Each structure stands twice: as C-alpha cells, then as structure tokens.
Coordinates of C-alpha atoms in Angstrom, one line a residue:
M28 CA -0.2 0.1 0.0
D29 CA 1.3 3.3 -1.0
T30 CA 1.9 6.2 1.4
T31 CA 1.0 9.6 0.7
L32 CA 2.9 12.9 1.8
R33 CA 1.9 16.5 1.3
G34 CA 4.3 19.5 0.6
V35 CA 3.8 22.6 -1.4
G36 CA 3.8 21.9 -5.1
V37 CA 5.9 24.5 -6.8
S38 CA 6.6 23.4 -10.3
H39 CA 4.1 21.6 -12.5
G40 CA 4.4 18.0 -13.8
V41 CA 4.7 14.5 -12.6
A42 CA 8.0 12.7 -11.9
I43 CA 8.1 8.8 -11.0
G44 CA 11.5 7.4 -9.9
E45 CA 14.0 6.2 -7.5
V46 CA 15.0 8.6 -4.6
R47 CA 18.7 9.8 -4.6
H48 CA 19.8 12.1 -1.8
M49 CA 21.9 15.3 -2.0
G50 CA 25.6 14.9 -1.4
T51 CA 26.6 14.9 2.4
A52 CA 27.2 18.3 3.9
V53 CA 30.9 19.1 4.8
L54 CA 32.1 17.8 8.3
E55 CA 33.1 20.4 10.7
P56 CA 36.8 20.9 10.3
P57 CA 39.1 20.1 13.6
A58 CA 39.8 23.1 15.9
K59 CA 43.5 22.5 15.0
Q60 CA 46.1 25.1 15.8
I61 CA 49.1 25.9 13.5
P62 CA 52.5 27.1 14.3
G63 CA 53.0 30.7 14.9
Q64 CA 55.1 31.2 11.8
D65 CA 52.5 29.7 9.5
P66 CA 49.4 32.4 9.4
E67 CA 50.6 34.0 6.3
R68 CA 50.5 30.6 4.4
E69 CA 47.1 29.7 5.8
Q70 CA 45.7 33.1 4.9
G71 CA 47.1 32.5 1.2
R72 CA 45.3 29.2 1.3
A73 CA 42.0 30.6 2.5
R74 CA 42.0 33.4 -0.2
Q75 CA 42.9 30.9 -3.0
A76 CA 40.0 28.8 -1.9
V77 CA 37.6 31.7 -1.7
D78 CA 38.7 32.9 -5.1
A79 CA 38.4 29.5 -6.7
V80 CA 34.8 29.0 -5.3
A81 CA 33.8 32.5 -6.3
A82 CA 35.0 31.7 -9.9
D83 CA 33.2 28.4 -9.9
L84 CA 29.8 30.0 -9.0
M85 CA 30.3 32.8 -11.6
A86 CA 31.1 30.2 -14.2
R87 CA 28.0 28.1 -13.2
G88 CA 25.9 31.2 -13.5
N89 CA 27.3 31.9 -17.1
L90 CA 26.2 28.4 -18.0
A91 CA 22.8 28.6 -16.5
G92 CA 22.0 32.3 -17.5
G93 CA 18.8 34.0 -16.8
E94 CA 17.5 34.5 -13.4
A95 CA 20.0 31.6 -12.1
Q96 CA 22.9 33.8 -13.3
A97 CA 22.0 36.6 -11.1
V98 CA 21.5 34.4 -7.9
L99 CA 24.8 32.6 -8.4
E100 CA 26.5 35.9 -9.1
A101 CA 25.2 37.4 -5.8
Q102 CA 26.7 34.0 -4.2
S103 CA 30.1 34.7 -5.7
M104 CA 30.0 38.0 -4.2
M105 CA 29.1 36.8 -1.0
A106 CA 32.0 34.4 -0.9
Q107 CA 34.5 37.4 -1.5
D108 CA 32.7 39.7 1.2
P109 CA 35.6 41.9 2.7
E110 CA 34.2 41.6 6.2
L111 CA 34.0 37.9 6.2
M112 CA 37.6 37.7 4.7
A113 CA 38.8 40.0 7.2
D114 CA 37.1 37.8 10.0
V115 CA 38.9 34.7 8.4
D116 CA 42.3 36.6 8.4
R117 CA 41.8 37.6 12.2
R118 CA 41.1 34.0 13.2
I119 CA 44.0 32.5 11.2
A120 CA 46.4 35.1 12.9
V121 CA 45.5 33.8 16.3
G122 CA 46.2 30.3 15.4
S123 CA 43.3 28.7 13.4
T124 CA 43.8 26.6 10.3
A125 CA 42.3 28.2 7.0
E126 CA 39.4 25.7 7.1
R127 CA 38.5 26.2 10.6
A128 CA 38.8 30.1 10.2
V129 CA 36.5 30.0 7.4
Y130 CA 34.1 27.6 9.1
D131 CA 34.0 29.8 12.2
A132 CA 33.8 33.1 10.5
F133 CA 30.9 31.9 8.1
A134 CA 29.1 30.4 11.5
A135 CA 29.5 33.9 13.3
Y136 CA 27.8 35.8 10.4
R137 CA 25.2 33.1 10.0
E138 CA 24.3 33.5 13.6
L139 CA 24.2 37.3 13.2
L140 CA 21.6 36.9 10.5
A141 CA 19.6 34.5 12.3
G142 CA 19.5 36.8 15.4
A143 CA 18.0 39.5 13.2
G144 CA 14.7 37.5 13.1
E145 CA 15.5 35.4 9.8
Y146 CA 14.4 38.0 7.5
L147 CA 17.4 37.0 5.5
A148 CA 16.8 33.2 5.8
G149 CA 17.2 32.8 2.1
R150 CA 20.5 34.4 2.3
V151 CA 21.5 32.0 5.2
A152 CA 21.0 28.9 3.1
D153 CA 23.2 30.4 0.3
L154 CA 25.9 31.4 3.0
D155 CA 25.9 27.7 4.1
D156 CA 26.4 26.5 0.5
V157 CA 29.4 29.0 0.1
R158 CA 30.8 28.0 3.3
N159 CA 30.6 24.2 2.5
R160 CA 32.3 24.8 -0.9
I161 CA 35.2 26.6 0.5
V162 CA 35.7 24.2 3.4
A163 CA 35.4 21.1 0.9
R164 CA 38.2 22.8 -1.2
L165 CA 40.4 23.7 1.6
L166 CA 40.0 19.8 2.9
G167 CA 40.6 18.4 -0.5
V168 CA 37.0 16.6 -0.3
P169 CA 34.3 16.2 -3.0
M170 CA 32.0 19.2 -3.0
P171 CA 28.6 18.7 -1.6
G172 CA 26.0 18.5 -4.4
V173 CA 23.9 16.5 -6.8
P174 CA 24.7 13.0 -6.7
D175 CA 26.5 11.2 -9.8
S176 CA 24.0 8.8 -11.6
D177 CA 23.7 7.5 -14.8
R178 CA 20.1 6.7 -14.5
P179 CA 17.3 9.1 -14.1
Y180 CA 16.2 9.9 -10.4
V181 CA 14.3 12.2 -8.0
L182 CA 16.5 14.1 -6.1
V183 CA 15.7 14.6 -2.3
A184 CA 17.4 17.2 -0.1
R185 CA 16.8 19.3 3.1
D186 CA 17.0 22.2 0.8
L187 CA 18.7 23.1 -2.5
A188 CA 21.3 25.8 -2.9
P189 CA 21.0 27.9 -6.0
A190 CA 24.3 26.5 -7.3
D191 CA 23.0 23.1 -7.4
T192 CA 19.4 23.9 -8.8
A193 CA 20.8 26.1 -11.6
L194 CA 22.7 23.4 -13.4
L195 CA 20.4 20.4 -12.7
D196 CA 20.3 18.0 -15.8
P197 CA 16.5 17.6 -16.6
S198 CA 17.3 14.3 -18.5
L199 CA 18.6 12.7 -15.3
V200 CA 16.7 14.8 -12.5
L201 CA 13.2 13.7 -12.9
G202 CA 11.9 16.0 -10.1
F203 CA 12.9 17.2 -6.6
V204 CA 11.8 17.3 -3.2
T205 CA 13.0 19.5 -0.2
E206 CA 12.2 19.6 3.4
E207 CA 12.7 23.2 3.6
G208 CA 11.7 26.2 1.1
G209 CA 8.6 27.7 0.1
P210 CA 6.6 28.6 -3.0
T211 CA 8.7 32.0 -3.6
S212 CA 12.3 30.6 -2.6
H213 CA 15.0 30.7 -5.1
S214 CA 14.9 27.0 -5.6
A215 CA 11.2 27.1 -6.4
I216 CA 11.6 30.1 -8.9
L217 CA 14.5 28.2 -10.7
A218 CA 12.6 24.9 -10.7
R219 CA 9.8 26.6 -12.6
A220 CA 12.2 28.1 -15.1
L221 CA 13.7 24.6 -15.7
G222 CA 10.4 23.0 -15.9
V223 CA 11.4 20.3 -13.4
P224 CA 8.5 19.1 -11.2
A225 CA 9.1 20.1 -7.7
V226 CA 7.6 19.9 -4.1
V227 CA 9.2 21.7 -1.2
A228 CA 8.2 22.2 2.5
L229 CA 7.7 18.6 2.7
P230 CA 8.1 17.2 6.5
G231 CA 10.3 14.4 6.7
A232 CA 11.6 14.4 3.2
G233 CA 15.1 13.4 4.3
E234 CA 13.7 10.1 5.9
L235 CA 12.8 8.7 2.5
A236 CA 15.4 5.7 1.9
E237 CA 17.7 5.8 -0.9
G238 CA 16.4 4.0 -3.8
T239 CA 12.7 4.2 -2.8
V240 CA 10.4 4.6 -5.7
V241 CA 8.3 7.9 -5.3
A242 CA 5.8 9.7 -7.4
V243 CA 6.2 13.5 -7.1
D244 CA 3.0 15.7 -8.4
G245 CA 4.5 19.3 -8.6
S246 CA 0.9 20.7 -9.2
T247 CA -0.6 19.3 -6.1
G248 CA 2.2 19.0 -3.8
H249 CA 1.7 15.2 -3.1
V250 CA 4.5 12.8 -3.1
F251 CA 3.4 9.0 -3.1
V252 CA 5.9 6.7 -1.7
N253 CA 5.9 3.3 -3.3
P254 CA 3.1 4.0 -5.5
S255 CA 0.8 1.0 -6.8
A256 CA 0.8 0.4 -10.4
G257 CA -2.7 1.8 -10.4
K258 CA -1.6 5.1 -8.8
K259 CA 1.3 5.4 -11.5
A260 CA -1.1 4.8 -14.2
E261 CA -3.4 7.3 -12.9
L262 CA -0.6 9.9 -12.6
E263 CA 0.8 9.1 -16.0
A264 CA -2.6 9.4 -17.7
A265 CA -3.3 12.8 -15.9
A266 CA 0.2 14.0 -17.2
A267 CA -0.4 12.8 -20.6
E268 CA -3.8 14.6 -20.8
R269 CA -2.0 17.9 -19.5
K270 CA 0.7 17.5 -22.2
A271 CA -2.0 17.2 -25.0
A272 CA -3.9 20.1 -23.8
L273 CA -0.7 22.1 -23.6
T274 CA 0.2 21.2 -27.3
A275 CA -3.4 22.0 -28.5
S276 CA -3.4 25.4 -26.8
T277 CA -1.9 28.2 -28.6
G278 CA -2.4 31.9 -29.4
P279 CA -3.3 34.9 -26.9
G280 CA -4.6 34.1 -23.4
A281 CA -8.3 34.2 -23.2
T282 CA -11.2 32.5 -21.5
A283 CA -13.5 30.1 -23.2
D284 CA -15.8 32.9 -24.1
G285 CA -13.1 35.2 -25.5
H286 CA -12.4 37.3 -22.6
K287 CA -8.8 38.4 -23.3
V288 CA -6.3 37.8 -20.6
P289 CA -2.7 38.6 -22.0
L290 CA -0.2 36.1 -20.8
L291 CA 3.2 37.7 -20.2
A292 CA 6.8 36.5 -19.2
N293 CA 8.7 37.4 -15.9
I294 CA 12.5 37.7 -17.0
G295 CA 15.8 38.8 -15.4
G296 CA 17.5 40.0 -18.8
P297 CA 18.0 39.2 -22.4
A298 CA 19.0 35.5 -21.6
D299 CA 15.5 34.7 -20.5
V300 CA 14.0 36.2 -23.8
P301 CA 14.2 33.1 -26.0
A302 CA 12.3 30.8 -23.6
A303 CA 9.6 33.7 -23.2
L304 CA 9.1 33.8 -27.1
E305 CA 9.0 29.8 -27.3
A306 CA 6.2 29.8 -24.7
G307 CA 4.2 32.3 -26.6
A308 CA 4.4 35.1 -24.1
E309 CA 2.5 38.1 -25.5
G310 CA 5.2 40.5 -23.7
V311 CA 7.0 41.0 -20.6
G312 CA 5.0 41.5 -17.5
L313 CA 8.2 41.9 -15.3
F314 CA 11.6 42.7 -16.3
R315 CA 13.6 42.6 -13.0
T316 CA 16.2 45.0 -13.8
E317 CA 18.2 44.5 -10.6
F318 CA 20.1 41.6 -12.0
L319 CA 22.2 44.1 -14.2
F320 CA 23.2 45.6 -10.9
L321 CA 24.3 42.6 -9.2
D322 CA 27.2 42.3 -11.6
D323 CA 29.2 44.7 -9.3
S324 CA 27.8 45.2 -5.9
K325 CA 29.9 48.3 -5.4
N326 CA 29.1 50.2 -8.5
A327 CA 25.9 50.9 -10.5
P328 CA 26.1 49.7 -14.2
S329 CA 26.8 52.7 -16.6
E330 CA 24.1 54.2 -18.7
D331 CA 25.3 52.7 -21.9
K332 CA 25.5 49.2 -20.5
Q333 CA 21.8 49.5 -19.2
V334 CA 20.6 51.1 -22.7
A335 CA 22.2 48.0 -24.3
A336 CA 20.6 45.4 -22.3
Y337 CA 17.2 47.2 -22.3
R338 CA 17.1 47.5 -26.0
Q339 CA 17.9 43.8 -26.6
V340 CA 14.7 42.9 -24.6
L341 CA 12.5 45.7 -26.2
E342 CA 13.5 44.8 -29.7
A343 CA 12.5 41.1 -29.0
F344 CA 8.7 42.1 -28.6
P345 CA 8.0 44.7 -31.5
E346 CA 4.6 46.2 -30.9
G347 CA 4.1 44.0 -27.5
R348 CA 4.1 45.0 -24.0
V349 CA 7.2 45.2 -21.8
V350 CA 6.8 46.2 -18.2
V351 CA 10.1 47.1 -16.5
R352 CA 10.5 47.4 -12.8
V353 CA 13.2 49.9 -12.0
L354 CA 16.0 48.6 -9.4
D355 CA 14.7 46.8 -6.3
A356 CA 17.5 46.8 -3.9
G357 CA 17.6 46.1 -0.4
A358 CA 16.5 43.4 2.1
D359 CA 17.4 40.0 0.3
K360 CA 19.3 42.1 -2.7
P361 CA 21.7 44.5 -0.8
L362 CA 24.1 46.4 -3.0
D363 CA 27.3 48.0 -1.1
F364 CA 26.9 51.4 -2.9
L365 CA 23.0 51.8 -2.0
T366 CA 22.1 49.6 1.0
P367 CA 22.6 50.5 4.7
A368 CA 24.9 47.9 6.3
D369 CA 23.3 48.4 9.8
E370 CA 19.6 48.2 9.2
P371 CA 17.9 46.1 12.2
N372 CA 15.3 44.9 9.9
P373 CA 15.9 45.1 6.3
A374 CA 12.8 43.9 4.9
L375 CA 10.9 46.7 6.7
G376 CA 13.5 49.4 6.0
V377 CA 14.8 51.2 3.3
R378 CA 14.3 49.1 0.1
G379 CA 12.9 49.1 -3.4
L380 CA 11.3 52.9 -4.3
R381 CA 12.6 54.1 -0.8
T382 CA 16.2 53.2 -1.8
L383 CA 15.9 55.0 -5.3
L384 CA 14.4 58.2 -3.9
D385 CA 17.2 58.3 -1.5
H386 CA 19.6 58.1 -4.5
P387 CA 18.1 60.2 -7.2
D388 CA 21.0 59.9 -9.3
I389 CA 20.8 56.1 -9.7
L390 CA 17.0 56.3 -10.6
R391 CA 17.4 59.2 -13.0
T392 CA 20.2 57.2 -14.9
Q393 CA 18.1 54.1 -15.2
L394 CA 15.0 56.1 -16.4
T395 CA 17.1 58.0 -18.9
A396 CA 18.6 54.7 -20.1
L397 CA 15.1 53.3 -20.7
A398 CA 14.1 56.3 -22.6
K399 CA 17.1 55.9 -24.8
A400 CA 16.6 52.3 -25.3
A401 CA 12.9 52.7 -26.4
E402 CA 13.9 55.5 -28.9
G403 CA 12.6 54.5 -32.4
L404 CA 11.0 51.1 -31.5
P405 CA 7.2 50.4 -31.5
V406 CA 7.3 48.5 -28.3
H407 CA 4.8 49.5 -25.5
L408 CA 7.0 50.3 -22.7
E409 CA 5.7 50.6 -19.3
V410 CA 7.8 51.3 -16.3
M411 CA 6.8 50.6 -12.5
A412 CA 8.2 51.2 -9.2
P413 CA 8.6 48.5 -6.5
M414 CA 7.4 48.8 -2.8
V415 CA 4.9 51.7 -3.4
A416 CA 3.3 52.4 0.0
D417 CA 1.0 55.5 -0.9
R418 CA 0.0 58.2 -3.2
T419 CA 3.3 60.3 -2.2
D420 CA 5.4 57.6 -3.2
A421 CA 3.5 57.2 -6.6
K422 CA 3.6 60.8 -7.3
A423 CA 7.4 60.8 -6.6
F424 CA 8.0 58.1 -8.9
A425 CA 5.8 59.6 -11.9
D426 CA 7.5 63.1 -11.2
A427 CA 11.0 61.3 -11.5
C428 CA 9.9 59.5 -14.9
R429 CA 8.5 62.9 -16.4
D430 CA 11.9 64.6 -15.4
A431 CA 13.9 61.9 -17.1
G432 CA 11.9 62.6 -20.4
L433 CA 10.5 59.0 -20.3
H434 CA 7.7 58.7 -22.7
A435 CA 6.1 55.5 -21.3
K436 CA 3.1 54.5 -18.9
F437 CA 4.1 54.8 -15.1
G438 CA 2.9 52.2 -12.7
A439 CA 3.2 50.9 -9.2
M440 CA 3.8 47.5 -7.7
V441 CA 1.3 46.6 -5.0
E442 CA 3.5 44.7 -2.6
I443 CA 2.3 46.5 0.5
P444 CA -1.1 46.0 2.1
S445 CA -1.6 49.8 2.3
A446 CA -1.2 50.0 -1.5
A447 CA -3.9 47.6 -2.0
L448 CA -6.2 49.2 0.5
R449 CA -5.7 52.7 -1.1
A450 CA -5.3 51.6 -4.6
R451 CA -7.6 54.1 -6.1
S452 CA -5.6 57.0 -4.4
I453 CA -2.3 55.8 -5.8
L454 CA -4.1 55.4 -9.2
Q455 CA -4.5 59.2 -9.3
E456 CA -0.7 59.5 -10.1
V457 CA 0.1 56.3 -12.1
E458 CA -1.6 54.5 -15.1
F459 CA -1.5 50.9 -13.9
L460 CA -1.0 48.3 -11.0
S461 CA 1.0 45.3 -10.9
L462 CA 0.4 43.0 -7.9
G463 CA 3.6 41.3 -6.5
T464 CA 2.1 38.6 -4.7
N465 CA 5.2 37.1 -3.3
D466 CA 6.0 40.2 -1.2
L467 CA 2.2 41.1 -0.5
A468 CA 1.9 37.7 1.2
Q469 CA 4.9 38.4 3.0
Y470 CA 3.8 41.6 4.4
T471 CA 0.2 40.7 4.7
F472 CA 0.9 37.7 7.0
A473 CA 4.2 38.8 8.5
A474 CA 5.8 35.6 6.9
D475 CA 9.2 35.7 5.6
R476 CA 9.0 34.1 2.0
Q477 CA 12.2 32.1 2.3
V478 CA 11.2 30.3 5.7
G479 CA 9.7 26.9 5.1
A480 CA 8.2 26.8 8.6
V481 CA 5.6 29.6 7.7
S482 CA 5.2 28.4 4.0
R483 CA 1.3 28.0 4.5
L484 CA 1.2 31.9 5.0
Q485 CA 3.0 32.4 1.9
D486 CA 0.3 30.4 -0.1
P487 CA -1.2 32.6 -2.6
W488 CA -4.6 30.9 -2.2
Q489 CA -5.1 32.5 1.3
P490 CA -8.4 34.2 1.4
A491 CA -7.0 37.5 3.0
L492 CA -4.5 37.9 0.1
L493 CA -7.4 37.1 -2.6
D494 CA -9.4 39.9 -0.8
L495 CA -6.3 42.4 -1.4
V496 CA -6.1 41.3 -5.1
A497 CA -9.9 42.0 -5.4
A498 CA -9.5 45.5 -3.7
S499 CA -6.7 46.4 -5.9
A500 CA -8.6 45.1 -9.3
E501 CA -11.5 46.7 -8.3
A502 CA -9.9 50.2 -7.6
A503 CA -8.3 49.8 -11.1
G504 CA -11.4 49.0 -12.8
A505 CA -13.3 52.0 -11.3
E506 CA -10.4 54.3 -12.6
G507 CA -10.3 52.7 -16.1
R508 CA -6.7 51.3 -15.4
S509 CA -5.2 48.0 -15.8
C510 CA -4.2 45.7 -13.0
G511 CA -1.8 42.6 -13.6
V512 CA -0.3 40.2 -11.5
C513 CA 3.5 39.5 -11.8
G514 CA 4.1 37.4 -8.6
E515 CA 4.3 33.6 -8.7
A516 CA 0.6 33.2 -8.1
A517 CA -0.1 33.8 -11.7
S518 CA 1.8 30.5 -12.6
D519 CA -0.8 28.2 -10.9
P520 CA -3.3 27.6 -13.6
L521 CA -6.3 27.2 -11.3
L522 CA -5.5 30.2 -9.4
A523 CA -4.7 32.1 -12.8
C524 CA -8.7 31.4 -13.5
V525 CA -9.4 32.8 -10.0
L526 CA -7.4 36.0 -10.5
T527 CA -9.2 36.6 -13.7
G528 CA -12.4 36.2 -11.9
L529 CA -11.3 38.7 -9.4
G530 CA -10.8 41.3 -12.2
V531 CA -7.1 40.9 -12.8
T532 CA -6.4 42.1 -16.6
S533 CA -3.1 40.5 -17.2
L534 CA -1.0 37.5 -15.9
S535 CA 2.9 37.4 -15.8
M536 CA 5.0 34.4 -14.8
G537 CA 8.0 32.2 -15.7
A538 CA 8.0 31.1 -19.3
A539 CA 7.7 27.4 -18.6
S540 CA 4.1 28.1 -16.7
I541 CA 2.6 30.0 -19.7
P542 CA 1.4 26.9 -21.8
Y543 CA -0.4 25.6 -18.4
V544 CA -2.1 28.7 -17.6
R545 CA -3.1 29.3 -21.4
A546 CA -4.7 25.7 -21.6
T547 CA -6.6 26.1 -18.4
L548 CA -7.8 29.5 -18.9
A549 CA -9.4 28.4 -22.3
K550 CA -11.5 25.6 -20.6
Y551 CA -13.7 28.2 -18.6
T552 CA -15.8 31.2 -19.2
L553 CA -15.3 34.5 -17.6
A554 CA -18.7 34.0 -15.5
Q555 CA -17.1 30.6 -14.3
C556 CA -14.0 32.2 -13.3
E557 CA -16.0 34.9 -11.5
R558 CA -17.9 32.3 -9.5
A559 CA -14.7 30.4 -8.6
A560 CA -13.3 33.5 -7.3
A561 CA -16.4 34.3 -5.2
A562 CA -16.4 30.8 -3.9
A563 CA -12.5 31.1 -2.8
R564 CA -13.0 34.4 -1.1
A565 CA -15.9 32.9 0.9
T566 CA -13.6 30.4 2.7
D567 CA -11.3 30.8 5.7
T568 CA -8.0 28.8 4.7
A569 CA -6.0 28.4 1.5
D570 CA -6.7 24.6 1.3
E571 CA -10.6 25.5 1.4
A572 CA -10.2 28.2 -1.2
R573 CA -8.4 25.9 -3.4
T574 CA -10.9 23.2 -3.0
A575 CA -13.9 25.6 -3.5
A576 CA -12.6 27.1 -6.7
R577 CA -11.9 23.6 -8.0
V578 CA -15.4 22.4 -7.3
V579 CA -16.8 25.2 -9.0
L580 CA -14.7 24.9 -12.1
S581 CA -15.2 21.1 -12.4
G582 CA -18.9 21.4 -11.9
E583 CA -19.1 18.9 -9.1

C-alpha cells in the first residue's frame, strides 16, 4: 500500500523515479592550531579557496543564464565579502587553520543573520552553501552537491542551493523534493524556469530511503511513496492529458468565451527572452532590472550598459508590451553602494523605491537609459516602481519619470497592504498597477518568503490575500486602469482562473508556466472564473479556497 505525503507543489508536472539524496554536507573541520610562523601561508590558502569558489559560482551562472545567473553571481560576491575575509584573516592570525577559520567566520555571520529575526533566511541558506564549498576545497574532499548517477532519479534534499538547482540536468533529475523552502524561494523559482516538477516544504523528506520509488506531483504537492501500479497509471494518464492540452493550446491568453487575458513573461534579462518567445509570451510583465546591478555590488552599471541590455529585450517584442521594474534593492538584494549595512530589519527598512528616492541619481540614470533604449521602437514600454506604499510614493516616482523625459506608462507595484487598500488613491498618480503577490503575502502575514516553517502563510490561495487582490483590481476597474499580477501566483493555472475572476487584467509568470495557464484558462468562461473567485474568497483557509474553486470549475 502506498503512502501519501503532502508538501507545497511549486513546479508543474509529474515525476516517478527512485530517490537519490543530495551529497553529504561538509563535516566540521577540527579545531587544530597552526605554528606561529604559518599564518601567512594559511591566509593564502584561504584566499585561494575563496577565489576558486567565487570563480566556480560565476562560471556556473554563466552556463545557467537568466535568473539563475543573477542568483549565483550574488553568491559569488558573498564568498568574497571583505568583512568575512577580514574575520577569516583575524582567526588565522591567532592560530586557526584556514578551514577552521572559514567555518567559524561563516558561522558567526550566520548567527548574526539568524538573530535579526531570519528576515534573511534565504541568504543564510546560500551562505551555508558557500561555506561548504570553500571548506570542501580546503579539505580536499568532494563538493557537496547533486549525486552522480547514470540513471534518472528524483532528487531529495533538505534544501537546494542555487548553485545546485541552476545546473540540474532535466534528463537525469526527473523532479525534486525538499524539506525546507517555500513557493517563492530561489529553488522554487528556478525549478519553474527549468520545467522540473518540484515539491518543497515536505516534512520528513530526508527520511525517504535511498532507492525508494516515489511519484512527485508538482501541481498538487503530493508525494506518493512506493506508489501502486494503479496510482502510477493514474498519474501518468493525468500528465499525458495535460501535455496534450498544452500542445493543443496556442495563441493569446483568453477564457472560453473570448475574454482576453494577456499572458506575459517574468524575465531577469536578455538571456530569458528566447524561452519567453518559445512559450508564446505576449510580452514581458516583469523585467527584473536588479540583475544588471548585481554584476558589481559596489558600482552601478553605466548608462550605456543599461541601454544595451534594455534595448535587447525591447527589440524582442515589437509592438508588444514590456513592463520594466526599476531597481529593487535592499532586504535580500543588498548592494554595497546603496544599501545601509546596519539596518536592524532590512525587509521593513529602506528598500525598493525608498532606496531610489534616497539616491535620485541612480533612478534618473536608469530612467534615462530606458528612454534611450526605447527610442525608435514600436514597443509599448511601461515602467513601474517597487514597494510603493501610498500616493506620495507614486507621485514621486511619476515625477521622476517625467523629469527624465521618459515616454511610457508609469505604474506602481502593489506589494504592501497599504497600497492595495488605497489603490484608487495611488491611481491618481500612475496609470497601472501590478501585484507582486510574493511580497504582498510576506507583508500581509508577517511571514518571510524564504522560511519553510511559515510556508502555509505564503500560499497565494490565502483568502486574505485574495481580498487584497480583489480590492486592487476593483480600484483599477473603477479608474479605467489595468491591474496585472506578476508574482508567482500567476503561474498556478487554477489560481490564474480565480485571479481573472477577481478582475485582474493580465498575468505574468515564468515562461515554463505560460502553456499550462493558457490551456486552463481556455477551458472556462469568465462567468465561471468569477464564480470560482467568489467561492474561494468565501472560505477561511488556503486549502478550502483551492478546493472551493476547483469544485466550481469542475462542476462537481
């Protein structure tokens, strides 16, 4: 008899295969002392290992491209953090070996981040991975990572570091399951980009025995242990049906009765454009420009460099819609030249638009670069600000756009509950809204998006979050403005129908999710979507909302 486990499904599809566990983490190096005359040699060893790991992470990023590249480049900079290296040198100077100094310095920094309330939990996981790679190199042992196998398998881990997720081989890794993480973690986002079925936040995942056969349903979050032949056949039939529906579904996004819902792509830069075009994206709903700035955390990219990157994306969508988010720095995306180093609570501090208004030269350069990049192109450029709290923020951004000579629509992201509650006021200053459901959930429920323990509160089906989406869409409708969703919620095909029923006018997601959403929307009328949305909002929990919507749409 098979056993059914339930986590959080974060990437569509079904994977059936044997369990293979992630490589064992690096053991703690011994607290061995070195002779007094050797500190310089040990410091040299430490620097060589750090530089080698940083270069490896950059190389992996270059191979992966897209969003993965930005994440890995950030990890590479983390490895070479001057304060961490200074701490390593100090520990070696008083007698530690290179490997022990690295281990202890990273442990101290990790404790510091955890003591800040775990708002940077995602960076803590990345920090652990960097430490393990440096210590492994110093000890001369294999790097922790994806297991070697010549047969396809389901990868199981406590969590997956970006360096591992980015280079997964979909021909070998059928899917993955993690004990930690959430629907908006780096691993989840990269899994969707790869098109690998994935379930995260699964309690006890690490206890699955090596070689056990599991069936992973990345749509529902179910993991079936030792599934019966009947269950395998059922899952494979459902997967085949979904694949057939995807193949048959083409063209612009629309409901069964012809209500248009443009399906747009979330991208991190030019490298993500081919996948978006292949998926039939009708434009870009979220161009995350911060990845340009992560190339060098100490200096902003030049205007010329920005113009070249922006124009490459704009040229790919002639007469299409491209929505660009200006730099969203701070919190888990710190930049040395912008972000305060001593903020006690970065997620609630100076980030997003607040950072740009404190550094108007950075904002003006970016807006000027966007204006130049769009010159002579028929593209419909729209530019939006992250972390808008109220009408004052919206006006400051719109004024900055006009001062930079930008001929585009100006918009505001709704990521803070105050913006959803006062959306109509904000729309007196800007022309459109875009809901970032990842951060909106984080701030609505006081639940860090990287912490697996609170993943239920990050579930975009939470009725309170649906209420805020409805309030924003209603305000936009009353003002004759558009209101899209660019958060990960849009990548859930069933939820996409509910968002449409709430009045959302466009949906933007990772390219791999577009065919699933297109095919599902085409099955239902707008009226059915509206009834499903009403049913979901009438419930009290995310699971109840999901079930209520499914019942309405299935006609049960």
